[in-house]
């Protein structure tokens, strides 16, 4: 009797839909006699290996070309294609067990021979496999901005290494900023690059990117010349309809103008958004009569209405600035930093406005500007005060002291994974350092987070990104006792480990801690083990080094894998085996006399399902020894940097 499996494809749903409409294609799967095996591989080989993306593969019958992509005559035309969500499940005793969920990958195909079943082997990978090829993160602050604040119509990060600079969001259709120079009196033979130095000033404390620097642009007496450079885009089409709010947000860093004593520093304007005829304008910068922040809005060619903050144009500090303008009320909201809120109202606002030009660094700005953002939408969701505050906090703190669970959820969200597809236990609680995301791939970022807590990052049977907390793996009760008779002499092998005698733990962005055991080294030879830890707890590198030396310095014999023939087991026994997960604790009972003491006390690190061809069904568990003070004894208490309170550190 062949195993009873279900293979499904979400042919009529978006691949990112967490609850798709499934189409059963089991009848197309060729895994019976003469077919090919169905394979699902989850987890890793052992506790030191990287967790690989879940992989699935199986063969589909294609003698009628129905499973050939882009075959217009197929009932699956336009539906069976790369990236569709797929799922494999097994039914045992009326209960269904999800083995794996992923995204379809179709390889090269031969021309179909109608005289045969013409099986085609296809495969699928999970979210982690998909994220392996995802674009790297732009930066710590940039990713927050892209994910929060409401409907973005324009975003100039200003992180480009040169001029011109391009918008980063698709809605802006790659609008271009071009440098231009203005001066009174005119400055001959001056290029924008002489007054704007791209990517030369570090961003806010919680960020990891650099931004352009507007250089000194006036003479020491303040009278001989006042030259300035701007970044200008005249190809915009920012439409604000009645009932909508436009929000303009940017980060600003003002440097002191170096002038002689007694000379008043010039007024600086950071940004000017305008229509082609300049009848409607939003300008943000300094008040001409006092060196304080203000925003002005002009409509219908009339005099500007000012929202004056009362806050000095601070120098040598980054501040987030937002001005919002709402139609038809004409209400102006003006916010600076985390504590300045000013309102005003323009008279006789128009029914709608289309802004066509943006000038950044307008009128003698000196310092830096970054992440110019323009959003248009309902007032309640278009950069409200709460989002302004959140972005300001993020610019100063980044993701500092997020727990591993929080970091995984955040990075997955930045990478476009739906929130319903990420379920991480709060027990993954090791606090992390501030993130440095620029140039980091999403998959690597997620793995780095899990490594910090010594947690296992996996996807579950439903395809959701999750993690197995370290404390659960080591401190849990036995999930299943497996008699040796289920495994047999062919399904189990032993491997003695060489003890680790030297451990080095490097803290991300910091130093390293090394722990050695000379007595072990003389006895077994020098065997090194290295970790990188992104924990925000200062003592964690030393704790991990000491714990790893104690845990792996013992001479252990392991069972690297356990292979079980499922069809020789009862329905109840098969159900118990299918209920095991990565991270489960198992025990092999009834081992032959003379077996090593620790080989029967194991943690599941990976699972390999093999189904068919024909009446074949095997499950293989990749395992590691239970790491405790003695065989069969889990470590006592909580370990590895778990935070019990804001100041409490618990040793590994």
XYZ file of C-alpha atoms in Angstrom:
652
model
C 0.000 0.000 0.000
C 1.394 3.376 -0.989
C 1.584 6.167 1.623
C -1.393 8.536 1.511
C -0.161 12.027 0.645
C -1.728 15.267 -0.545
C 0.064 17.637 -2.894
C -1.604 20.992 -3.410
C -0.877 24.151 -5.365
C -2.332 27.631 -4.863
C -3.115 28.120 -8.543
C -5.666 30.885 -8.048
C -4.129 32.890 -5.193
C -1.345 35.379 -4.791
C 1.860 33.593 -3.663
C 2.045 35.839 -0.590
C -1.509 34.981 0.489
C -1.152 33.115 3.818
C -4.586 31.460 3.382
C -4.722 30.583 -0.308
C -7.307 28.582 -2.199
C -5.623 25.214 -2.743
C -5.994 23.015 -5.819
C -5.293 19.328 -5.207
C -2.840 17.962 -7.803
C -2.074 14.675 -6.040
C -3.371 12.677 -9.013
C -0.589 14.230 -11.081
C 2.165 13.200 -8.665
C 4.072 10.141 -9.895
C 5.308 8.495 -6.691
C 3.826 5.007 -7.006
C 5.421 1.999 -8.676
C 7.786 3.169 -11.392
C 7.651 6.749 -10.152
C 10.042 8.999 -8.274
C 10.372 9.759 -4.590
C 8.661 12.702 -2.916
C 11.169 14.443 -0.662
C 10.861 17.078 2.080
C 13.981 18.213 3.953
C 13.773 20.487 7.005
C 16.379 21.912 9.406
C 20.088 21.124 9.578
C 22.581 18.282 9.909
C 23.718 19.060 13.463
C 23.756 21.799 16.108
C 26.782 23.564 14.568
C 25.547 23.680 10.961
C 23.579 26.485 9.337
C 19.881 25.804 8.943
C 19.164 25.368 5.247
C 15.893 26.425 3.627
C 13.227 23.741 3.579
C 13.329 21.924 0.245
C 10.647 19.814 -1.438
C 10.735 17.841 -4.662
C 8.450 15.446 -6.510
C 7.582 14.304 -10.028
C 4.434 15.251 -11.920
C 2.988 13.311 -14.839
C 3.039 15.470 -17.929
C 2.283 13.209 -20.881
C -0.477 15.598 -21.969
C 1.609 18.780 -21.535
C -0.878 20.025 -18.946
C 1.966 20.760 -16.500
C 4.026 22.623 -19.090
C 4.039 26.320 -18.151
C 2.548 28.780 -20.645
C 0.668 26.037 -22.491
C -2.509 27.905 -23.403
C -4.372 24.636 -24.043
C -3.738 23.380 -20.487
C -6.465 23.614 -17.835
C -3.698 25.077 -15.642
C -2.747 27.783 -18.186
C -1.530 30.939 -16.489
C -1.787 29.234 -13.097
C 0.904 26.517 -12.971
C 4.016 28.668 -12.965
C 7.138 29.645 -11.064
C 6.605 30.957 -7.559
C 3.153 29.489 -6.949
C 2.618 28.306 -3.412
C 2.681 24.515 -2.983
C 2.183 22.155 -0.070
C 2.792 18.506 0.796
C 0.825 16.741 3.531
C 0.457 13.143 4.694
C -2.718 11.499 5.973
C -2.274 8.871 8.685
C -5.238 7.368 10.506
C -7.520 10.148 9.295
C -5.234 12.900 10.591
C -3.367 15.176 8.202
C 0.213 16.243 8.918
C 1.761 19.125 7.002
C 5.249 18.144 5.886
C 6.213 21.320 4.043
C 4.925 24.461 2.335
C 6.917 26.501 -0.150
C 7.132 28.187 -3.514
C 7.295 26.285 -6.790
C 10.438 26.058 -8.913
C 10.121 24.451 -12.352
C 13.349 23.258 -14.014
C 14.242 22.808 -17.670
C 11.802 20.457 -19.378
C 12.089 18.003 -22.241
C 9.722 17.994 -25.189
C 6.801 15.814 -24.153
C 6.611 12.279 -25.546
C 2.880 11.377 -25.463
C 3.750 7.674 -25.414
C 4.988 7.940 -21.822
C 3.900 9.517 -18.555
C 6.768 11.954 -19.103
C 7.322 12.798 -15.423
C 8.887 16.156 -14.688
C 10.643 16.645 -11.352
C 9.748 19.966 -9.759
C 10.915 21.475 -6.499
C 9.970 24.146 -4.001
C 11.681 26.252 -1.360
C 10.290 27.985 1.704
C 10.365 31.672 2.679
C 14.003 31.419 3.737
C 14.946 29.972 0.345
C 13.069 32.778 -1.337
C 14.816 35.416 0.756
C 18.253 34.070 -0.208
C 17.944 35.936 -3.518
C 16.089 38.980 -2.156
C 17.697 42.436 -2.480
C 19.871 43.530 0.410
C 18.516 46.007 2.915
C 19.075 49.681 2.093
C 19.879 50.699 5.644
C 18.519 50.659 9.180
C 16.643 53.953 8.913
C 15.756 53.479 5.241
C 13.960 50.186 5.887
C 11.887 51.698 8.688
C 10.895 54.581 6.434
C 9.879 52.254 3.617
C 7.662 50.245 5.960
C 5.997 52.971 8.058
C 4.296 56.332 7.722
C 1.564 55.687 5.178
C 1.243 55.968 1.379
C 4.605 57.102 -0.042
C 4.628 58.869 -3.413
C 8.235 60.053 -3.352
C 11.308 59.040 -1.396
C 14.788 60.413 -1.990
C 17.129 58.630 0.480
C 20.062 60.854 -0.647
C 22.474 58.003 0.064
C 23.723 57.831 -3.537
C 27.497 58.200 -3.905
C 27.153 60.910 -6.541
C 24.940 63.473 -8.264
C 22.385 63.075 -9.861
C 20.475 61.161 -7.202
C 17.518 58.885 -7.847
C 14.284 58.291 -5.958
C 14.110 54.837 -4.432
C 10.378 54.090 -4.558
C 8.508 52.762 -7.572
C 5.748 55.360 -7.235
C 8.255 58.100 -8.021
C 9.139 56.352 -11.305
C 12.856 56.974 -10.690
C 12.573 60.736 -10.541
C 15.976 62.378 -10.714
C 17.559 65.078 -8.586
C 20.094 67.193 -10.480
C 22.515 69.565 -8.806
C 22.405 73.261 -9.608
C 24.254 76.313 -8.292
C 22.788 79.708 -7.494
C 24.636 82.777 -6.142
C 24.205 86.459 -5.423
C 26.275 87.842 -7.070
C 26.830 84.902 -9.476
C 29.760 82.572 -8.859
C 31.492 81.725 -12.153
C 32.761 78.233 -12.956
C 31.351 76.496 -9.872
C 29.908 72.982 -10.196
C 27.349 71.510 -7.770
C 29.904 68.899 -6.709
C 32.044 71.723 -5.301
C 29.260 72.722 -2.910
C 27.631 69.305 -2.276
C 29.716 66.331 -1.198
C 27.650 63.115 -1.529
C 27.603 60.457 1.203
C 30.114 62.310 3.376
C 28.305 62.879 6.706
C 27.200 60.049 8.992
C 23.474 59.861 9.637
C 21.582 59.851 12.954
C 22.948 57.678 15.800
C 20.588 54.767 15.087
C 21.340 54.689 11.362
C 24.145 53.117 9.335
C 24.322 55.291 6.221
C 25.906 58.574 5.168
C 24.300 61.568 3.504
C 25.348 64.525 1.326
C 27.061 67.484 2.932
C 26.338 71.041 1.782
C 29.632 72.900 2.169
C 30.462 76.494 3.114
C 28.733 78.687 0.564
C 29.386 82.279 1.560
C 32.260 84.664 2.096
C 33.539 85.368 5.609
C 32.137 88.891 5.598
C 28.736 87.557 4.536
C 28.548 90.225 1.839
C 30.965 89.462 -1.008
C 29.043 86.431 -2.228
C 26.347 84.034 -1.078
C 26.566 80.919 -3.216
C 24.364 77.880 -2.758
C 23.754 74.530 -4.399
C 20.466 72.636 -4.575
C 19.297 69.230 -5.676
C 16.349 69.847 -7.975
C 13.699 67.687 -9.640
C 11.316 69.307 -12.102
C 9.643 66.165 -13.400
C 7.291 65.447 -10.524
C 3.556 64.841 -10.568
C 2.480 64.890 -6.922
C -1.299 65.276 -6.874
C -3.220 66.278 -3.742
C -6.992 66.011 -4.114
C -9.712 67.403 -1.892
C -9.901 65.413 1.342
C -6.244 64.413 1.201
C -3.157 65.355 3.199
C 0.323 65.840 1.782
C 3.106 65.159 4.274
C 6.692 66.230 3.572
C 9.250 64.685 5.941
C 13.053 64.817 6.001
C 16.056 64.510 8.284
C 18.119 67.675 8.732
C 21.582 68.384 10.127
C 22.647 72.047 10.223
C 26.272 73.125 10.524
C 27.377 76.549 11.691
C 28.143 79.051 8.952
C 31.661 80.319 9.551
C 31.426 84.114 9.448
C 33.283 86.948 11.159
C 32.092 88.253 14.503
C 29.172 90.641 14.175
C 27.954 89.142 10.917
C 24.486 87.563 11.116
C 24.441 84.003 9.710
C 22.318 83.760 6.586
C 18.862 82.255 6.608
C 18.886 78.591 5.588
C 16.066 76.816 3.766
C 16.144 73.048 3.658
C 13.371 72.270 1.183
C 10.972 73.859 -1.303
C 8.096 71.968 -2.938
C 6.270 73.995 -5.561
C 4.118 74.069 -8.666
C 5.544 75.123 -12.010
C 4.035 78.615 -11.696
C 5.012 78.825 -7.994
C 1.449 79.775 -7.015
C 1.386 76.891 -4.510
C 4.456 76.308 -2.389
C 5.612 74.513 0.741
C 8.919 75.794 2.121
C 10.712 74.550 5.240
C 13.734 76.170 6.860
C 14.704 79.106 9.035
C 12.718 82.229 9.840
C 14.357 85.297 8.183
C 14.009 87.412 11.325
C 15.244 84.795 13.796
C 17.276 81.626 13.539
C 14.322 79.301 14.273
C 12.519 76.537 12.395
C 9.445 77.468 10.401
C 7.299 76.108 7.582
C 5.382 78.298 5.140
C 2.587 77.401 2.761
C 1.480 79.681 -0.081
C -1.665 79.025 -2.135
C -3.314 80.810 -5.060
C -0.256 83.028 -5.424
C -0.984 84.684 -2.088
C 1.247 85.615 0.817
C 2.775 82.694 2.713
C 1.175 81.427 5.900
C 3.849 80.557 8.448
C 3.923 77.897 11.135
C 6.787 79.063 13.358
C 8.200 76.544 15.807
C 10.004 78.681 18.344
C 12.773 76.042 18.163
C 16.248 77.259 17.300
C 17.881 75.940 14.157
C 20.128 73.664 16.202
C 23.558 72.891 14.840
C 25.531 69.633 14.879
C 22.448 67.484 15.568
C 20.049 65.463 13.418
C 16.365 66.365 13.645
C 13.331 64.906 11.917
C 11.095 67.558 10.335
C 7.528 67.037 9.052
C 5.073 69.502 7.541
C 1.574 68.351 6.619
C -0.975 70.279 4.564
C -4.618 69.169 4.329
C -7.272 70.020 1.749
C -9.835 71.511 1.841
C -9.312 72.786 5.421
C -5.952 74.408 4.660
C -4.609 73.089 8.000
C -0.825 73.090 8.453
C 0.875 70.758 10.932
C 4.569 71.425 11.579
C 6.679 69.103 13.723
C 10.388 69.231 14.621
C 12.148 66.486 16.560
C 10.243 64.749 19.319
C 8.752 67.752 21.132
C 7.704 70.535 18.730
C 4.166 70.687 17.340
C 2.858 73.839 15.624
C -0.339 74.404 13.652
C -1.615 77.117 11.310
C -4.241 77.510 8.565
C -3.972 79.006 5.075
C -6.841 81.173 3.809
C -8.885 80.108 0.744
C -7.103 76.824 -0.105
C -7.638 75.458 -3.622
C -9.681 72.308 -4.260
C -6.593 70.390 -5.385
C -2.885 70.917 -6.011
C -0.344 69.234 -8.279
C 3.240 69.842 -7.187
C 5.786 69.587 -10.006
C 9.101 70.731 -8.530
C 11.215 69.810 -5.527
C 14.295 71.763 -4.403
C 16.447 70.232 -1.635
C 19.068 72.353 0.123
C 17.411 75.513 -1.126
C 18.806 78.942 -0.178
C 22.128 78.598 1.596
C 21.620 75.349 3.495
C 24.832 74.170 5.164
C 25.025 70.731 6.698
C 23.222 67.608 5.564
C 19.783 66.371 4.549
C 18.521 62.832 4.225
C 15.459 60.764 3.423
C 13.175 63.337 1.838
C 9.746 61.696 1.933
C 6.498 62.849 0.347
C 3.267 61.052 1.218
C -0.297 61.723 0.059
C -3.395 60.118 1.556
C -5.946 60.362 4.364
C -4.894 62.559 7.265
C -5.230 59.759 9.820
C -2.732 57.480 8.061
C -0.406 59.897 6.252
C 2.574 60.458 8.541
C 0.555 61.213 11.694
C 2.321 62.464 14.811
C 2.736 58.937 16.169
C 4.610 57.847 13.023
C 6.739 61.000 13.112
C 7.712 60.167 16.699
C 8.380 56.518 15.810
C 10.690 57.494 12.942
C 12.516 59.996 15.142
C 13.053 57.351 17.843
C 14.201 54.860 15.229
C 16.747 57.333 13.853
C 18.265 57.695 17.305
C 17.953 54.147 18.650
C 17.640 51.974 15.567
C 16.637 48.475 16.648
C 18.768 48.538 19.790
C 17.803 45.968 22.461
C 15.173 44.266 20.369
C 14.797 40.657 21.420
C 15.650 37.945 18.907
C 11.925 37.337 18.374
C 11.285 41.030 17.723
C 14.258 41.304 15.364
C 13.110 38.322 13.281
C 9.610 39.773 12.965
C 10.987 43.216 12.040
C 13.458 42.010 9.411
C 10.938 39.654 7.841
C 8.516 42.573 7.570
C 11.183 44.756 5.965
C 11.772 41.959 3.429
C 8.091 41.873 2.484
C 7.035 38.722 4.338
C 3.395 39.130 5.484
C 3.024 39.464 9.251
C 0.819 36.357 9.375
C 3.729 34.347 7.947
C 6.056 35.028 10.910
C 5.304 33.400 14.260
C 8.264 33.477 16.656
C 7.983 32.460 20.350
C 8.659 35.198 22.893
C 11.066 32.771 24.552
C 13.575 33.823 21.866
C 14.331 36.661 24.245
C 18.043 37.480 24.006
C 18.334 41.286 23.508
C 20.310 42.394 20.463
C 22.512 45.351 19.618
C 21.449 48.178 17.321
C 21.134 46.814 13.803
C 23.431 47.662 10.926
C 21.367 46.614 7.923
C 22.920 48.430 4.939
C 24.020 45.796 2.422
C 22.788 42.893 4.573
C 20.676 40.217 2.894
C 17.345 39.423 4.591
C 18.103 35.700 4.971
C 21.507 36.416 6.525
C 19.969 39.008 8.844
C 17.391 36.505 10.072
C 20.036 33.838 10.619
C 22.239 36.314 12.506
C 19.358 37.129 14.828
C 18.669 33.476 15.605
C 22.372 32.783 16.182
C 22.494 35.552 18.782
C 20.068 33.608 20.949
C 21.406 30.200 19.898
C 17.870 29.548 18.641
C 17.022 27.481 15.535
C 15.431 29.476 12.715
C 13.133 27.291 10.599
C 9.827 27.312 8.744
C 7.006 25.141 10.030
C 4.870 22.770 7.985
C 2.533 25.620 7.021
C 5.486 27.581 5.628
C 5.628 30.227 8.363
C 8.966 31.569 9.577
C 9.463 30.557 13.189
C 12.210 29.614 15.623
C 12.867 26.976 18.242
C 14.030 28.687 21.445
C 17.259 27.394 22.910
C 15.696 26.995 26.357
C 12.969 24.735 24.959
C 15.478 22.433 23.289
C 17.566 21.848 26.394
C 15.083 22.180 29.251
C 12.131 20.220 27.863
C 10.798 16.828 28.797
C 11.153 13.888 26.419
C 8.716 14.239 23.504
C 8.957 10.636 22.359
C 10.716 7.484 23.509
C 11.646 5.485 20.406
C 12.334 1.786 20.950
C 15.514 0.542 19.304
C 13.385 -1.980 17.447
C 11.784 0.840 15.408
C 15.218 1.800 14.150
C 17.150 -1.455 13.944
C 20.834 -1.951 13.340
C 20.661 -0.447 9.841
C 18.854 2.707 10.899
C 21.281 3.853 13.573
C 24.992 4.643 13.563
C 27.402 6.104 16.108
C 30.004 8.825 15.750
C 32.411 9.891 18.497
C 32.928 13.663 18.631
C 36.330 15.197 19.144
C 35.991 17.447 22.203
C 36.271 21.207 21.717
C 39.228 22.609 23.626
C 39.282 26.249 22.475
C 36.269 28.584 21.979
C 36.303 32.133 20.579
C 33.194 34.325 20.646
C 33.306 37.559 18.641
C 30.783 40.250 19.434
C 29.370 41.908 16.332
C 31.082 45.268 15.950
C 33.238 44.649 19.024
C 35.960 42.517 20.519
C 36.340 38.797 21.117
C 36.466 36.491 24.124
C 38.506 33.285 24.125
C 38.285 30.363 26.516
C 40.678 27.390 26.411
C 41.208 24.175 28.348
C 44.873 23.154 28.236
C 44.297 19.828 29.931
C 41.754 18.853 27.278
C 44.051 20.115 24.532
C 46.914 17.925 25.773
C 44.585 14.941 25.948
C 42.612 15.341 22.718
C 44.488 17.935 20.647
C 43.466 21.514 19.929
C 39.986 21.793 18.410
C 38.616 25.279 17.960
C 35.044 26.507 17.729
C 33.968 30.043 16.804
C 30.788 32.053 17.286
C 29.631 35.543 16.376
C 27.174 37.054 18.828
C 25.046 40.190 18.321
C 23.794 40.330 21.909
C 23.518 43.688 23.662
C 24.514 42.128 27.011
C 28.199 42.813 27.644
C 28.868 39.557 29.462
C 27.210 37.288 26.907
C 30.330 36.554 24.791
C 32.183 35.337 27.876
C 29.123 33.395 29.043
C 28.742 31.660 25.685
C 32.450 30.848 25.448
C 32.460 29.284 28.926
C 29.235 27.369 28.303
C 30.361 26.042 24.905
C 33.694 24.887 26.336
C 31.871 23.027 29.124
C 29.203 21.578 26.814
C 31.399 20.502 23.912
C 34.578 19.817 25.898
C 33.196 16.467 26.986
C 33.920 13.338 25.008
C 30.552 12.456 23.480
C 29.314 9.809 21.097
C 26.348 10.845 19.005
C 23.851 9.263 16.635
C 24.092 11.690 13.682
C 20.896 10.336 12.120
C 18.072 7.917 12.832
C 16.224 6.342 9.906
C 12.858 4.641 10.449
C 10.697 2.689 8.006
C 7.278 4.222 8.624
C 5.303 1.453 6.885
C 6.482 -1.037 9.506
C 4.971 1.035 12.266
C 1.357 1.100 13.467
C -0.880 4.079 12.678
C -0.454 5.360 16.236
C 3.332 5.058 16.072
C 3.468 6.857 12.715
C 1.368 9.670 14.143
C 3.757 10.028 17.081
C 6.737 10.221 14.719
C 5.059 12.791 12.471
C 4.287 14.951 15.511
C 8.012 15.439 16.180
C 9.496 18.785 15.136
C 12.919 20.321 14.831
C 13.970 20.953 18.420
C 12.082 17.983 19.880
C 13.817 15.870 22.513
C 13.770 12.121 21.900
C 15.195 9.085 23.621
C 16.220 5.775 22.073
C 15.261 3.010 24.482
C 16.335 -0.609 24.565
C 19.719 0.013 22.985
C 21.975 -3.009 22.635
C 24.296 -3.750 25.538
C 27.534 -1.800 25.356
C 25.993 1.220 23.591
C 27.494 4.631 24.504
C 25.774 6.347 27.433
C 24.838 9.568 25.601
C 23.775 8.187 22.228
C 20.192 7.617 23.318
C 19.522 11.186 24.559
C 18.988 13.393 21.531
C 17.685 16.675 20.141
C 16.154 16.702 16.651
C 18.050 19.145 14.415
C 16.591 18.198 11.032
C 13.954 15.944 9.458
C 14.038 14.252 6.044
C 10.827 12.733 4.645
C 11.110 10.237 1.770
C 7.898 8.896 0.176
C 7.929 6.318 -2.625
C 8.491 5.256 -5.257
C 5.969 2.537 -4.622
C 5.301 1.303 -1.106
C 8.214 3.127 0.540
C 8.068 5.640 3.383
C 11.063 6.606 5.500
C 11.599 9.373 8.020
C 15.102 10.376 9.063
C 15.937 12.541 12.061
C 19.260 14.391 12.120
C 20.167 14.639 15.771
C 22.634 16.028 18.290
C 23.369 14.926 21.856
C 21.460 16.470 24.723
C 23.996 18.963 26.076
C 23.906 18.663 29.848
C 26.242 17.928 32.740
C 25.851 14.168 32.198
C 24.179 11.764 29.797
C 20.412 12.226 29.873
C 20.550 15.325 32.095
C 19.487 18.649 30.568
C 21.231 21.784 31.844
C 19.603 23.364 34.870
C 17.909 26.747 34.581
C 17.749 29.315 31.809
C 20.804 29.865 29.640
C 22.477 32.047 27.085
C 21.710 35.661 27.781
C 18.002 35.413 28.515
C 16.794 38.702 29.935
C 14.741 38.227 33.106
C 14.674 41.950 33.844
C 16.045 45.109 32.253
C 19.302 44.755 34.209
C 19.470 41.046 35.037
C 21.843 38.780 33.159
C 21.497 35.022 33.483
C 24.583 33.006 32.627
C 24.745 30.478 29.836
